């Protein structure tokens, strides 16, 4: 990932928070047949491995797990909030006109060694834990045990688990840090304006934090 110095984010707490808030990551492998990418909802376990471990599962019909099993390099990309930035927001537009559109975003990339798992107990635990994680905010939470036992057992036979011990974790927070202070202020205001077609309060907050506006 291209990393200009002012966009680099290295704080593990910040990186892990984005991964938890945006768990659907693009899992990329480079095997003999070329690149392969699939979106998967991941869980992050900070207690396993020096930099943590990612856990997920995919359909057994998906050939990507075989590439992982064969030792293909693994990259998981977690895309956070993002927004289009119009040059019309820049103070510099009024002063020189030398401005162009861009895109603000926060993203985390995790590299590591993958492992394919077909153990039914592991799969049951991962599926149950993943479900609980995303059902916990509901008043009436659905549980895997709500489905017939035989049905669940049959479904487990159709998936393969994926475990990735992270060896490298990188973050890029491109949120207008490279712009003059007046531009940053106007970008934050524009993103926070509900009348704007590209409004995004979450990115506005990041511009304020990383741009020294608060």
Coordinates of C-alpha atoms in Angstrom, one line a residue:
X1 CA 0.0 0.0 0.0
X2 CA 1.3 3.4 -1.0
X3 CA 2.0 5.3 2.3
X4 CA 2.8 9.0 2.3
X5 CA 4.2 9.7 5.8
X6 CA 1.3 12.1 6.9
X7 CA -1.3 9.4 6.2
X8 CA 0.3 6.5 8.1
X9 CA -1.6 5.2 11.1
X10 CA 0.3 2.7 13.4
X11 CA -1.7 2.7 16.6
X12 CA -2.9 -0.9 17.1
X13 CA -5.9 0.3 19.1
X14 CA -7.0 2.5 16.2
X15 CA -6.3 -0.2 13.6
X16 CA -8.2 -2.9 15.6
X17 CA -11.1 -0.6 16.2
X18 CA -11.6 -0.1 12.5
X19 CA -11.4 -3.9 11.9
X20 CA -14.1 -4.5 14.5
X21 CA -16.3 -1.7 13.2
X22 CA -16.0 -2.8 9.6
X23 CA -15.6 -6.6 9.8
X24 CA -16.4 -7.4 6.2
X25 CA -12.9 -7.5 4.6
X26 CA -11.7 -8.5 1.2
X27 CA -9.6 -11.6 1.5
X28 CA -6.9 -11.7 -1.2
X29 CA -4.6 -14.5 -2.1
X30 CA -2.0 -14.9 -4.8
X31 CA -1.9 -18.6 -5.9
X32 CA -0.7 -20.4 -9.0
X33 CA -3.8 -19.4 -10.9
X34 CA -3.3 -15.7 -10.1
X35 CA -5.0 -13.3 -7.7
X36 CA -8.3 -14.2 -6.0
X37 CA -10.4 -12.0 -3.8
X38 CA -13.5 -12.7 -1.7
X39 CA -15.4 -10.6 0.9
X40 CA -15.7 -12.4 4.2
X41 CA -16.9 -11.2 7.7
X42 CA -13.9 -11.6 10.0
X43 CA -13.5 -11.8 13.8
X44 CA -10.4 -10.4 15.4
X45 CA -8.7 -12.2 18.3
X46 CA -6.0 -9.9 19.8
X47 CA -4.9 -12.6 22.3
X48 CA -3.7 -15.1 19.6
X49 CA -0.3 -14.2 18.0
X50 CA 1.9 -11.2 18.5
X51 CA -0.4 -9.0 16.4
X52 CA -3.6 -10.9 16.7
X53 CA -5.4 -13.5 14.6
X54 CA -8.3 -13.2 12.1
X55 CA -11.0 -15.9 12.0
X56 CA -13.6 -16.5 9.3
X57 CA -15.2 -19.2 7.2
X58 CA -16.1 -19.7 3.5
X59 CA -18.0 -22.1 1.3
X60 CA -16.2 -25.4 0.7
X61 CA -17.0 -24.9 -3.0
X62 CA -14.9 -21.7 -2.9
X63 CA -11.4 -22.7 -4.2
X64 CA -9.6 -19.9 -2.3
X65 CA -9.3 -22.1 0.9
X66 CA -7.2 -24.6 -1.1
X67 CA -4.8 -21.8 -2.0
X68 CA -4.6 -20.9 1.6
X69 CA -4.0 -24.5 2.6
X70 CA -1.2 -24.6 0.0
X71 CA 0.6 -21.7 1.6
X72 CA -0.5 -18.8 -0.7
X73 CA 0.3 -15.3 0.7
X74 CA -2.8 -13.8 2.4
X75 CA -4.0 -10.2 2.6
X76 CA -7.1 -9.0 4.3
X77 CA -8.3 -5.4 3.5
X78 CA -10.7 -3.7 5.9
X79 CA -12.3 -0.6 4.3
X80 CA -13.5 2.0 6.8
X81 CA -15.5 5.2 6.2
X82 CA -14.8 7.0 3.0
X83 CA -16.1 10.1 1.1
X84 CA -15.6 12.1 -2.1
X85 CA -14.0 15.5 -1.5
X86 CA -15.0 18.3 -3.8
X87 CA -12.6 21.1 -4.6
X88 CA -15.4 23.5 -4.0
X89 CA -14.9 23.1 -0.3
X90 CA -11.3 24.4 -0.4
X91 CA -10.3 27.9 0.6
X92 CA -7.4 27.4 -1.9
X93 CA -10.0 27.3 -4.7
X94 CA -10.9 30.9 -4.0
X95 CA -7.2 31.9 -3.7
X96 CA -5.5 30.2 -6.7
X97 CA -7.9 27.8 -8.3
X98 CA -5.2 25.1 -8.2
X99 CA -7.2 22.3 -6.7
X100 CA -8.5 18.9 -7.8
X101 CA -11.1 16.4 -6.4
X102 CA -9.9 13.6 -4.2
X103 CA -11.2 10.9 -1.9
X104 CA -10.8 10.6 1.9
X105 CA -10.8 7.3 3.6
X106 CA -9.5 5.0 6.4
X107 CA -8.3 1.6 5.6
X108 CA -6.4 -1.3 7.3
X109 CA -4.4 -4.1 5.6
X110 CA -3.5 -7.3 7.4
X111 CA -1.0 -9.7 6.1
X112 CA -0.2 -13.1 7.5
X113 CA -0.1 -16.9 7.3
X114 CA -3.4 -18.5 6.6
X115 CA -4.7 -21.9 7.7
X116 CA -7.7 -23.8 6.4
X117 CA -9.7 -25.7 9.0
X118 CA -12.4 -28.4 8.5
X119 CA -12.7 -29.5 12.2
X120 CA -16.5 -29.4 13.0
X121 CA -16.0 -28.3 16.6
X122 CA -13.8 -25.3 15.4
X123 CA -16.4 -24.4 12.8
X124 CA -19.3 -24.6 15.2
X125 CA -17.5 -22.4 17.7
X126 CA -16.6 -19.8 15.0
X127 CA -20.0 -19.7 13.4
X128 CA -21.7 -19.4 16.8
X129 CA -19.3 -16.7 18.1
X130 CA -19.6 -14.7 14.8
X131 CA -23.4 -14.9 15.0
X132 CA -23.5 -13.8 18.7
X133 CA -21.1 -10.9 17.9
X134 CA -23.6 -9.5 15.3
X135 CA -26.8 -10.4 17.1
X136 CA -25.9 -8.9 20.5
X137 CA -27.5 -5.5 19.8
X138 CA -30.8 -7.1 19.0
X139 CA -33.5 -7.4 21.6
X140 CA -34.4 -10.9 20.4
X141 CA -31.1 -12.5 19.4
X142 CA -31.0 -15.4 17.0
X143 CA -28.6 -18.2 17.9
X144 CA -27.2 -21.1 15.9
X145 CA -29.0 -23.4 18.3
X146 CA -32.3 -22.0 17.1
X147 CA -31.9 -24.0 13.9
X148 CA -32.5 -27.8 13.9
X149 CA -29.3 -29.7 14.9
X150 CA -29.3 -31.9 11.8
X151 CA -29.6 -28.8 9.6
X152 CA -26.7 -27.0 11.3
X153 CA -24.5 -30.1 11.0
X154 CA -25.3 -30.3 7.3
X155 CA -24.4 -26.6 6.8
X156 CA -21.1 -27.0 8.6
X157 CA -20.1 -29.7 6.2
X158 CA -20.4 -27.1 3.4
X159 CA -17.9 -24.6 4.8
X160 CA -14.2 -24.4 5.6
X161 CA -12.7 -22.3 8.4
X162 CA -9.9 -19.7 7.9
X163 CA -7.5 -18.7 10.5
X164 CA -4.9 -16.0 9.7
X165 CA -2.1 -15.1 12.2
X166 CA -1.3 -11.5 11.4
X167 CA 2.4 -10.8 10.7
X168 CA 2.0 -7.2 9.4
X169 CA -0.7 -4.7 10.1
X170 CA -0.9 -1.3 8.3
X171 CA -3.3 1.6 8.4
X172 CA -3.8 4.5 6.1
X173 CA -6.0 7.4 7.3
X174 CA -6.2 9.8 4.3
X175 CA -8.3 12.6 5.7
X176 CA -7.0 15.9 4.3
X177 CA -3.9 16.1 6.5
X178 CA -1.9 17.3 3.5
X179 CA -4.1 20.4 2.9
X180 CA -3.7 23.9 4.4
X181 CA -5.5 24.5 7.7
X182 CA -8.2 26.6 6.1
X183 CA -8.9 23.8 3.5
X184 CA -9.1 21.2 6.3
X185 CA -11.6 23.3 8.2
X186 CA -13.8 23.8 5.2
X187 CA -13.6 20.1 4.2
X188 CA -14.8 19.1 7.8
X189 CA -17.6 21.6 7.6
X190 CA -18.7 20.4 4.1
X191 CA -18.7 16.8 5.2
X192 CA -20.7 17.6 8.3
X193 CA -23.3 19.6 6.3
X194 CA -26.5 17.4 5.9
X195 CA -27.5 19.4 2.8
X196 CA -24.4 18.3 0.9
X197 CA -24.7 15.3 -1.4
X198 CA -21.4 13.9 -0.1
X199 CA -22.1 14.5 3.6
X200 CA -20.3 12.0 5.9
X201 CA -20.1 13.1 9.6
X202 CA -17.7 10.2 10.4
X203 CA -15.1 11.4 7.9
X204 CA -15.7 15.0 9.0
X205 CA -14.8 13.9 12.5
X206 CA -11.6 12.2 11.3
X207 CA -10.6 15.4 9.4
X208 CA -11.1 17.4 12.6
X209 CA -9.1 14.9 14.7
X210 CA -6.2 14.2 12.3
X211 CA -6.2 17.7 10.9
X212 CA -5.6 19.4 14.3
X213 CA -9.0 21.1 14.4
X214 CA -9.9 19.9 17.8

